[in-house]
Coordinates of C-alpha atoms and ligand atoms in Angstrom, one line a residue:
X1 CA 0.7 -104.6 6.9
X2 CA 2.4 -104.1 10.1
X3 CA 4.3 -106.3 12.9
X4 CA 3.5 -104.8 16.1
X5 CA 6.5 -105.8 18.9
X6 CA 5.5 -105.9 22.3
X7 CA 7.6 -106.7 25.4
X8 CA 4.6 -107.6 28.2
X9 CA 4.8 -107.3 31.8
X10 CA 5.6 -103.9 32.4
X11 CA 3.1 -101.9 34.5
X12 CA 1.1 -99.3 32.8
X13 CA 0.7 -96.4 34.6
X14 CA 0.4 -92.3 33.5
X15 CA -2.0 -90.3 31.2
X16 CA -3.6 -91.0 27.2
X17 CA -6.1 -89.2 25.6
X18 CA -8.7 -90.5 23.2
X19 CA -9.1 -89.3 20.1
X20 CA -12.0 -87.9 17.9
X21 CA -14.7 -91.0 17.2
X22 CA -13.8 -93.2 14.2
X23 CA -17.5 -94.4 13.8
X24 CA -19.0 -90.5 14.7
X25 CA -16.7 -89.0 11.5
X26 CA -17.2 -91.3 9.2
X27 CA -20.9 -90.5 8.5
X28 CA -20.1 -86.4 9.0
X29 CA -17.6 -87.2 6.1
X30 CA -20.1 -88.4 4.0
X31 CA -22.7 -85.7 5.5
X32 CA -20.5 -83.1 4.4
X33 CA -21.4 -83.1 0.6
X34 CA -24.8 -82.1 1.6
X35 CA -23.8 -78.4 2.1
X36 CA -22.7 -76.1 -0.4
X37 CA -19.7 -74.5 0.9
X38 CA -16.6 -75.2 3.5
X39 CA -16.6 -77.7 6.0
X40 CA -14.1 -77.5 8.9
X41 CA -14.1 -81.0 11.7
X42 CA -12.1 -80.6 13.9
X43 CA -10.9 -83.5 16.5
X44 CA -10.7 -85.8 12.9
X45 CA -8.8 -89.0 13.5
X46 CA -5.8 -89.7 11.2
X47 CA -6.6 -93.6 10.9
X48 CA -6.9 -95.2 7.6
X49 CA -10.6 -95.5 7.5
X50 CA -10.7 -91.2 7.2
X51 CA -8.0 -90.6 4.9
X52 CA -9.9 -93.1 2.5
X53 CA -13.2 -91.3 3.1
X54 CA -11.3 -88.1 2.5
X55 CA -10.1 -89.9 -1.0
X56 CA -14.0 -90.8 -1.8
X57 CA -14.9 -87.4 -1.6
X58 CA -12.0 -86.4 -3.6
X59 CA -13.3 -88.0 -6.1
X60 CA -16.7 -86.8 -6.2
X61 CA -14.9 -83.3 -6.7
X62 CA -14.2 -81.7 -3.3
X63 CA -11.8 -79.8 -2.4
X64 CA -9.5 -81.5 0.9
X65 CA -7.3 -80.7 3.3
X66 CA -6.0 -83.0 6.5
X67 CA -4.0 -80.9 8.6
X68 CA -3.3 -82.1 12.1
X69 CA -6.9 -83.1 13.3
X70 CA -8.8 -80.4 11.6
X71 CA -10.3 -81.8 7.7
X72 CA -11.1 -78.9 5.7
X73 CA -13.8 -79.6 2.5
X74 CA -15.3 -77.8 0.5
X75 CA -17.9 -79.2 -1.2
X76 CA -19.4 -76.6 -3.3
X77 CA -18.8 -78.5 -6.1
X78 CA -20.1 -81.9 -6.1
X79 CA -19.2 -83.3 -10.2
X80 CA -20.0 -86.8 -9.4
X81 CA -22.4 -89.5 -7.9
X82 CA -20.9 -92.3 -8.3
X83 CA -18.3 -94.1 -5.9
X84 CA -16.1 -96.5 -7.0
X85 CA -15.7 -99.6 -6.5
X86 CA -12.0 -99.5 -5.4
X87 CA -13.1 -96.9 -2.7
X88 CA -16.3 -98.1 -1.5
X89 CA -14.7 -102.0 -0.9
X90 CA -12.1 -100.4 1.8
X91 CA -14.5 -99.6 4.1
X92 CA -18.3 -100.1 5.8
X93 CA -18.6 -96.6 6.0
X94 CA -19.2 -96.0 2.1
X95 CA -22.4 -97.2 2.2
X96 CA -24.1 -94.0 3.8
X97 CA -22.8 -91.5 0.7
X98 CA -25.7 -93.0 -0.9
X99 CA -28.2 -91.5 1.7
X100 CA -25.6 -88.3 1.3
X101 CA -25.6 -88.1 -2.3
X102 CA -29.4 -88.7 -2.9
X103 CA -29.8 -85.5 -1.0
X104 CA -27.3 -83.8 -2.9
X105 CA -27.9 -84.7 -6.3
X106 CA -30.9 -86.8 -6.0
X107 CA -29.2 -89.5 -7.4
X108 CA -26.5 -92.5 -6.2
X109 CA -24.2 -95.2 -7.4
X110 CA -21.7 -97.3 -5.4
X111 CA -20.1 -100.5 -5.1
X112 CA -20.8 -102.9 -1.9
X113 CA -19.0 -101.4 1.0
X114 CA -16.3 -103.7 2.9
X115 CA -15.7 -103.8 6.1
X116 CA -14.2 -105.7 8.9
X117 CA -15.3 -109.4 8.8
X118 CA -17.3 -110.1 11.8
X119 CA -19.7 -111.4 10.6
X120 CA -22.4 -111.3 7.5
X121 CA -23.1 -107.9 6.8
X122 CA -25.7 -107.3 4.4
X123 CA -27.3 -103.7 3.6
X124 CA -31.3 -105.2 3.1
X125 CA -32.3 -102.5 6.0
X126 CA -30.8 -99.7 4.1
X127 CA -32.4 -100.6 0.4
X128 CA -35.8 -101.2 2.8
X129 CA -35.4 -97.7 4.5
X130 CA -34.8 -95.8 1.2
X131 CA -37.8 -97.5 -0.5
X132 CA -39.9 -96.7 2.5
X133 CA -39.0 -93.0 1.5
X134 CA -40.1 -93.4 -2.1
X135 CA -36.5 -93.5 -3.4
X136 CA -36.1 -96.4 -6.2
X137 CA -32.9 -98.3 -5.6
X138 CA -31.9 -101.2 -7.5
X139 CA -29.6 -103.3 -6.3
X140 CA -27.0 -105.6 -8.8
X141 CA -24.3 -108.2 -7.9
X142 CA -21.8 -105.2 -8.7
X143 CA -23.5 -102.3 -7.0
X144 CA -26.5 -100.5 -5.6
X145 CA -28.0 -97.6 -7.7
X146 CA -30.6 -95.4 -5.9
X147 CA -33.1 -92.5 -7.4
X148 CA -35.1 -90.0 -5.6
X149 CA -38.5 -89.5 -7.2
X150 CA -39.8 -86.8 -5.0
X151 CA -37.8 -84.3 -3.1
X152 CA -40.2 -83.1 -1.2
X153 CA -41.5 -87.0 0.2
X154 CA -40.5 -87.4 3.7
X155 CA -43.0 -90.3 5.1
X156 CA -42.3 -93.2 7.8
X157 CA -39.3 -95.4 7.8
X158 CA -39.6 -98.5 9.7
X159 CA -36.2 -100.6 10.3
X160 CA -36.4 -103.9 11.4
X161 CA -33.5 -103.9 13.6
X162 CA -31.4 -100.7 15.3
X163 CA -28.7 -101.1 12.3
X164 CA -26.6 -97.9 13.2
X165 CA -25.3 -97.2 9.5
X166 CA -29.1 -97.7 8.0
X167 CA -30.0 -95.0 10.5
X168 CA -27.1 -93.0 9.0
X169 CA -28.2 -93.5 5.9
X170 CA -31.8 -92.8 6.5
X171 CA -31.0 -90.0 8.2
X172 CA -28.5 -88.6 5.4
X173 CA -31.1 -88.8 2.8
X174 CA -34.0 -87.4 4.7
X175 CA -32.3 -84.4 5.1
X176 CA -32.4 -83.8 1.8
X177 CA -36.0 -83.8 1.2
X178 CA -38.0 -80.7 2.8
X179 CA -40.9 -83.2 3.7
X180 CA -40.8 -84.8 7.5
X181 CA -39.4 -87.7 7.7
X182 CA -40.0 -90.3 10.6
X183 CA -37.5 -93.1 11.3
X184 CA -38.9 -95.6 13.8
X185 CA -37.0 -98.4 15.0
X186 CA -33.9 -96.3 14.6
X187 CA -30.3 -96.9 16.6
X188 CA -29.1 -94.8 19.4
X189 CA -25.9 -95.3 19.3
X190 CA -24.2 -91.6 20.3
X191 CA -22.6 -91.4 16.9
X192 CA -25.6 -91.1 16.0
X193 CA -26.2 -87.9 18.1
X194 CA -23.3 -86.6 16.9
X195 CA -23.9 -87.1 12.8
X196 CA -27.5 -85.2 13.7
X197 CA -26.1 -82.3 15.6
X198 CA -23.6 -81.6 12.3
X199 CA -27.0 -81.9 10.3
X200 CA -28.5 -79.6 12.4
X201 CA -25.5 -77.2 12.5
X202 CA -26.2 -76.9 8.6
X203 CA -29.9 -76.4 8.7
X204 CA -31.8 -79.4 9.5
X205 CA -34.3 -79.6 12.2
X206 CA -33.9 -83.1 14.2
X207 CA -35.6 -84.5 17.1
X208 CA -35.2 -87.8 19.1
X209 CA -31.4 -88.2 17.6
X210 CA -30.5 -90.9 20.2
X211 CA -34.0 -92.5 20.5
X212 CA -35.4 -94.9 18.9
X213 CA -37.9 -92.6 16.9
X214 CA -36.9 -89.9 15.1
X215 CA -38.3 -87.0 13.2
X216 CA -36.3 -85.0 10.2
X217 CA -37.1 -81.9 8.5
X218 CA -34.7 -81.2 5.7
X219 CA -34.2 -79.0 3.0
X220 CA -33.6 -79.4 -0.5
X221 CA -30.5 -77.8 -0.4
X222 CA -27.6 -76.6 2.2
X223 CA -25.5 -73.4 1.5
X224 CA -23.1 -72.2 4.6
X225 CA -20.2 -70.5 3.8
X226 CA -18.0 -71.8 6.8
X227 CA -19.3 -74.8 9.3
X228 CA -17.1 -75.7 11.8
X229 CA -17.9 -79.4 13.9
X230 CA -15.8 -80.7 16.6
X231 CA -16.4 -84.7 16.2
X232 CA -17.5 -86.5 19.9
X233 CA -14.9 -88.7 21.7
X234 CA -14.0 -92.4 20.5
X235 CA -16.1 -94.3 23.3
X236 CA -14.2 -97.6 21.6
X237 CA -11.0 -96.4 21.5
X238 CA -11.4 -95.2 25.1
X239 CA -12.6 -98.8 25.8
X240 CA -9.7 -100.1 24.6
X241 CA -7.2 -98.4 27.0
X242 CA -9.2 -99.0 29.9
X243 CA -9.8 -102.7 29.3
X244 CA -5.4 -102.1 28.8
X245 CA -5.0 -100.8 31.8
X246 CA -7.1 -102.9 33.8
X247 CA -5.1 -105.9 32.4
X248 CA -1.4 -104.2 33.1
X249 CA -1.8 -101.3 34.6
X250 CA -2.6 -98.9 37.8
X251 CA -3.3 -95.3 38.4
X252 CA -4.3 -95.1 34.3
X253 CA -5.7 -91.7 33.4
X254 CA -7.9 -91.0 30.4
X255 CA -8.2 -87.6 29.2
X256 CA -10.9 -86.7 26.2
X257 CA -13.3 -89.1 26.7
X258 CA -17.0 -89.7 27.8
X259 CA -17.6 -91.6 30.5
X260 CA -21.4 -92.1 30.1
X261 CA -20.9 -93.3 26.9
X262 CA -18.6 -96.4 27.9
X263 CA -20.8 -97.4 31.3
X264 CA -21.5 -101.1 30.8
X265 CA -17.9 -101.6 30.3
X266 CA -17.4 -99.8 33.2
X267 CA -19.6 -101.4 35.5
X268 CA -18.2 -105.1 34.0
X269 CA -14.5 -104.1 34.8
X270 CA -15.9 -103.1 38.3
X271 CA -17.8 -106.2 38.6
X272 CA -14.3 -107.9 38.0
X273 CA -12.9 -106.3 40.4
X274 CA -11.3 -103.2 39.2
X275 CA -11.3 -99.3 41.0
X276 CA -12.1 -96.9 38.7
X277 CA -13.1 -93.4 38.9
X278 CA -14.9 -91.1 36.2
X279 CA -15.0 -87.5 36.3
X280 CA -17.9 -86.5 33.2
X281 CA -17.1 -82.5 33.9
X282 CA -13.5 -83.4 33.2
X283 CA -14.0 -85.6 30.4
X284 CA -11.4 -88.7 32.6
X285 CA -11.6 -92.1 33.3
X286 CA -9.3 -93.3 36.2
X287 CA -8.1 -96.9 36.1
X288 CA -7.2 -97.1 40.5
X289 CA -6.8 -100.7 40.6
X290 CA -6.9 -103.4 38.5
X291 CA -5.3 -106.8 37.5
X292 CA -1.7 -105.6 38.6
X293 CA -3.0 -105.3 42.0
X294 CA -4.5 -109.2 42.1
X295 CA -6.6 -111.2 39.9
X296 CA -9.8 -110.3 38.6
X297 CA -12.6 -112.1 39.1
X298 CA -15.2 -113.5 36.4
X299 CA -18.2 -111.0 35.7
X300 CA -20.4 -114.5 34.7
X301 CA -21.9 -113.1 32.2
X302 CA -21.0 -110.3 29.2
X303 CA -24.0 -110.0 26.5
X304 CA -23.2 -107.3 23.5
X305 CA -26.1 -105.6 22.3
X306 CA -27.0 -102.2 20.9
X307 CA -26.9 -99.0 22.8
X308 CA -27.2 -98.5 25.7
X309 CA -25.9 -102.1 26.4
X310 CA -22.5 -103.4 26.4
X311 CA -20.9 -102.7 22.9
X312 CA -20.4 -105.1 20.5
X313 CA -17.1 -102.9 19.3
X314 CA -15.7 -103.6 23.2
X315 CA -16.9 -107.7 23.2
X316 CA -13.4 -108.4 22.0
X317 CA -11.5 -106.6 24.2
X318 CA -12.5 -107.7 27.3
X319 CA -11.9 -111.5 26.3
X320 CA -8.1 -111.4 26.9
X321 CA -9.1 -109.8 30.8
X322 CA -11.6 -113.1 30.9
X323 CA -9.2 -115.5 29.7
X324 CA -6.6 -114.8 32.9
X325 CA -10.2 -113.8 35.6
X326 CA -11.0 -116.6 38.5
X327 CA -14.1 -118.2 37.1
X328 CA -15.7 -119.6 34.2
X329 CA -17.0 -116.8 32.0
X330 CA -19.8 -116.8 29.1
X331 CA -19.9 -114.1 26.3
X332 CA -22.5 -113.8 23.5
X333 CA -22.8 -111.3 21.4
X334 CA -26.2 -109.9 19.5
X335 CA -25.3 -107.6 17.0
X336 CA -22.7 -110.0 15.1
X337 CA -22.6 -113.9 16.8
X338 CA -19.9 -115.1 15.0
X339 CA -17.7 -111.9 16.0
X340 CA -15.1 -114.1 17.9
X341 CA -12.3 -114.6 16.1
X342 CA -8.8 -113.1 17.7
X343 CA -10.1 -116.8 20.5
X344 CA -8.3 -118.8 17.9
X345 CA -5.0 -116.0 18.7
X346 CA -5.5 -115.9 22.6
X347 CA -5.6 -119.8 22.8
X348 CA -2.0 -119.4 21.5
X349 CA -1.8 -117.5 24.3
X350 CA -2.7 -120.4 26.8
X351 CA -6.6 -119.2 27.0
X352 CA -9.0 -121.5 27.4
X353 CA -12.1 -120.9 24.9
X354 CA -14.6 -123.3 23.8
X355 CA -17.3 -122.0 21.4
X356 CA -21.2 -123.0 20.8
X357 CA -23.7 -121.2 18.7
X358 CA -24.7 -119.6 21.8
X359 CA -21.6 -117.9 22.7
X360 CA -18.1 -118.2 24.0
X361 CA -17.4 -119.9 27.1
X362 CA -14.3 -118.8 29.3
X363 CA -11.9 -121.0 31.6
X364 CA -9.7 -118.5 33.1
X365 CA -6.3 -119.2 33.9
X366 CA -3.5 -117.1 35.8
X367 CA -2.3 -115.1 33.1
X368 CA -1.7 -115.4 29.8
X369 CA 2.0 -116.4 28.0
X370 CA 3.2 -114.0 25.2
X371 CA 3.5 -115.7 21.5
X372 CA 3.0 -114.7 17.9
X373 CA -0.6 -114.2 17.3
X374 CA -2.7 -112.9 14.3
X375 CA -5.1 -109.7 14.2
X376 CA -8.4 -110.7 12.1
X377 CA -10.1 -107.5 12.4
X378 CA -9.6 -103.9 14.1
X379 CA -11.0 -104.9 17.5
X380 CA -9.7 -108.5 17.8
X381 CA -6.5 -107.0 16.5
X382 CA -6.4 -104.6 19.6
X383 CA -7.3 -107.5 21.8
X384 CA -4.1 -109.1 20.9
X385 CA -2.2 -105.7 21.6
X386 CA -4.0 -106.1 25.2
X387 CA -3.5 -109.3 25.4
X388 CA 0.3 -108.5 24.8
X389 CA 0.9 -105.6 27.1
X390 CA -0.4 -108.2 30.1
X391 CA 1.3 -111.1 29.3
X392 CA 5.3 -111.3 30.3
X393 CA 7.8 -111.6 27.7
X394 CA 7.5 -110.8 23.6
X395 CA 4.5 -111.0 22.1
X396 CA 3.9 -109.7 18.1
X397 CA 0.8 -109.2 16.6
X398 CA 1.1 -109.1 12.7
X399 CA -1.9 -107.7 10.6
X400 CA -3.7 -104.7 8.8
X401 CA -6.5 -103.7 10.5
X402 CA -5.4 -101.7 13.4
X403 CA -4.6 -99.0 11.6
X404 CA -8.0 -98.2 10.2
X405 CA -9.3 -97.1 14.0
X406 CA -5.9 -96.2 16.3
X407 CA -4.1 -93.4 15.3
X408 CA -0.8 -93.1 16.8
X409 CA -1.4 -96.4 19.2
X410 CA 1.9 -96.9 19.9
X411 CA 3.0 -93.7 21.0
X412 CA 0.1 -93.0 23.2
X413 CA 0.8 -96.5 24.6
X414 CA 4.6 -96.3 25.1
X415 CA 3.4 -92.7 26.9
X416 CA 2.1 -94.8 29.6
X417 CA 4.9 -97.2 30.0
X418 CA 4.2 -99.7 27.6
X419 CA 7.6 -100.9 25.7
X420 CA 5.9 -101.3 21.9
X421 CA 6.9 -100.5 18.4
X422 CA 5.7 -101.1 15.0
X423 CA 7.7 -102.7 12.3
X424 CA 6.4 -102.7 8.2
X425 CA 5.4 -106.5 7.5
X426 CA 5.2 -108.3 4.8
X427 CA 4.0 -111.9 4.2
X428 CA 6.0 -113.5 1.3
X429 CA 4.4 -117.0 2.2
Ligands
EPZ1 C1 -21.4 -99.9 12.7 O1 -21.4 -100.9 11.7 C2 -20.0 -99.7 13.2 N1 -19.2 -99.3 12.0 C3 -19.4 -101.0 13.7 O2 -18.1 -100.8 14.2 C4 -20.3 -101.5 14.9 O3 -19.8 -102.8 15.3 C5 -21.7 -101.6 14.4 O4 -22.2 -100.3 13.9 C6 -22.7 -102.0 15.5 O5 -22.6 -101.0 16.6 C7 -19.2 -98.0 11.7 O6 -19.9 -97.2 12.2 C8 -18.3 -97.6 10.5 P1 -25.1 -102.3 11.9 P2 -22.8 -101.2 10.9 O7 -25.7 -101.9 10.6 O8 -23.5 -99.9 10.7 C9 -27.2 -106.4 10.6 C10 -15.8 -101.0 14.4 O9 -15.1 -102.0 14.9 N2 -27.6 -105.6 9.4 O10 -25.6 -101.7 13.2 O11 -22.4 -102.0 9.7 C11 -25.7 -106.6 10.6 O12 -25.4 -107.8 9.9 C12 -17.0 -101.4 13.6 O13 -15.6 -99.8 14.6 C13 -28.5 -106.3 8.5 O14 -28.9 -107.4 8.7 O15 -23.6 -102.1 11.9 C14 -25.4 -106.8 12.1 O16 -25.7 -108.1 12.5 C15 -17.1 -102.9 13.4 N3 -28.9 -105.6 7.4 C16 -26.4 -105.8 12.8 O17 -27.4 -105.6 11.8 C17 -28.5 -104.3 7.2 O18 -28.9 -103.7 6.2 C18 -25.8 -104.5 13.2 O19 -25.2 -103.9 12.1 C19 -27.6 -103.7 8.1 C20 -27.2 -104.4 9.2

């Protein structure tokens, strides 16, 4: 657990790069197993969420290596297909070695993933996709075992909603099987891109990663001696310094990053008021103007939904920017409804919040005051750390989460003026 300290106010101002995409890597970790030989990603996050992907695959008997940003894994010899329950609970991400390991061994176990709690966040379209595939899974109250029964099946997959890890998943175990498989109904997200181009690197043939339909031709097995895959930028984590310095900063420049991928937020910002100029050849977002320069106005309305919309991921972090805009705001949020909870820490703050079933409704005042607040998941918990670089005086914001997706958050931070630290925490009460 960790205190972060935080003396608000200051104007932000300079450059920070992004780093490589928490939610792209994850998958390619798992998707790694699938060939026989040594792995190189390079632009690999160190956040808590990889290193214990890195120990899952440990485990299943592959050789690992995280130097700098650059995992090594060799995979040629996969000794198990089972993920344990300790592992699999840290993180959501678990859940697709079961599309990875089906195509590896043609056989999975593992525990219920975890996950950030934003909501319920059940795994009835992955179990549906699989069986759509002809794969048998069982499901128990302690895990979820799953058995190819064809290898060379491929068929139609429909999903009932654009879950982006049951299009992992689906995707992960359809490139195992030399049959063509369809996935219909599938997310676009561009991690999704990304997890097909490595599948492709190694000898799949995809098309449509990125639509809403698309079409897999695996192969039983995968045997490159050296792959090498540079993982996409985070879009979140890019998010989240714009949405920072838009609340305390001007003449913010973010290096490493994709603008296209980030565009709602964009426009919303600009909407409230903020300059900001993107270069796409360059890979830089420029924060001109924002907050520092007068106070933002309301947007109205702010409605997450899959890609290409406004990203659930980024719902959070716009609320403390809401919470001191002219104007009544109203945020909902598709993907997860209940996913509001660092309004409970910003109302320590002074915001003023009231929430329905609907939504979140938004009273903005001047600006916020600093206080002790609470992160309940990774991306309210980086709210707070917004919240707290734009409001004057010492905020902290105590809790484990923001770990799993920042690396090195405070540094990158302090390199554009912002006067935080991090202390260990830990709560005896
Ligand atoms: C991924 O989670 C991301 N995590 C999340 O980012 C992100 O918020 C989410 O996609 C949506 O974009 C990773 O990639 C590791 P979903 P995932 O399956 O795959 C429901 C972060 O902060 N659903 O697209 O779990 C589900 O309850 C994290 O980086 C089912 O009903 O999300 C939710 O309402 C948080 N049944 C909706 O679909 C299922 O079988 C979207 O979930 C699966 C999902």
């Amino acid at each position: 657990m960790l205190k972060y300290i935080i003396n608000g106010g200051r104007v932000l101002r300079g450059d920070i790069s992004a780093g490589g995409s928490k939610n792209a890597v994850l998958p390619i970790l798992s998707a790694v197993i699938l060939n026989r030989g040594v792995t190189r990603i390079h632009n690999c996050p160190d956040i808590s969420d990889v290193r214990i992907t890195l120990n899952i695959l440990r485990s299943l008997g592959c050789r690992v290596d995280l130097t700098g940003s650059t995992a090594e894994i060799d995979a040629s010899d996969i000794i198990f297909s089972k993920i344990r329950a300790k592992d699999a609970c840290k993180c959501r991400s678990s859940i697709t070695f079961l599309g990875a390991l089906l195509s590896r061994t043609g056989k999975a176990e593992t525990a219920y993933p975890g996950g950030c709690s934003i909501g319920k966040r059940p795994i009835d379209i992955h179990e549906n996709a699989l069986r759509d595939m002809g794969i048998n899974v069982i499901g128990s109250a302690s895990c979820i075992q799953a058995e190819r029964t064809d290898r060379t099946s491929g068929g139609s997959v429909f999903l009932r909603f654009p879950s982006v890890g049951a299009t992992e998943n689906t995707l992960l175990a359809a490139a195992g099987s030399s049959g063509t498989t369809h996935i219909y109904g599938a997310a676009s997200e561009p991690e999704i891109v990304c997890l097909a181009e490595y599948l492709m690197t190694i000898g799949s043939e995809i098309q449509g990663a990125g639509t809403g339909h698309i079409t897999v031709r695996g192969r039983e097995s995968y045997e490159n001696d050296n792959v090498d895959y540079t993982v996409c930028p985070d879009r979140i984590e890019t998010a989240t310094y714009l949405m920072a310095a838009a609340a305390a900063g001007s003449g913010v420049r973010i290096h490493g990053c994709s603008p296209a991928h980030i565009l709602p937020v964009i426009d919303v910002l600009c909407e409230m008021g903020c300059e900001i100029e993107t270069d796409g050849d360059d890979n830089t977002i420029t924060l001109v103007r924002g907050a520092m320069h007068g106070r933002l106005e309301s947007p109205g309305i702010v409605i997450a939904d899959a890609y290409p919309s406004y990203p659930t991921d980024a719902q959070p972090l716009i609320l403390p920017l809401l919470a001191a805009a002219k104007g009544v705001s109203f945020v909902a949020d598709r993907i997860f409804p209940e996913r509001f909870s660092c309004a409970n820490e910003l109302r320590k703050m002074g915001a003023r919040f009231s929430v329905s079933k609907y939504g979140l409704t938004v009273k903005g005042r001047r600006s916020l005051k600093s206080a002790d607040v609470i992160s309940r998941d990774l991306r309210a918990g980086a709210a707070m750390i917004i919240a707290g670089l734009s409001a004057c005086g010492r905020t902290t914001v105590t809790g484990g989460f923001i770990g799993r997706g920042y690396g090195s958050l405070c540094e990158k931070l302090r390199g554009i003026g912002a006067e935080i630290r991090e202390v260990p925490y830990q709560n005896l009460s």
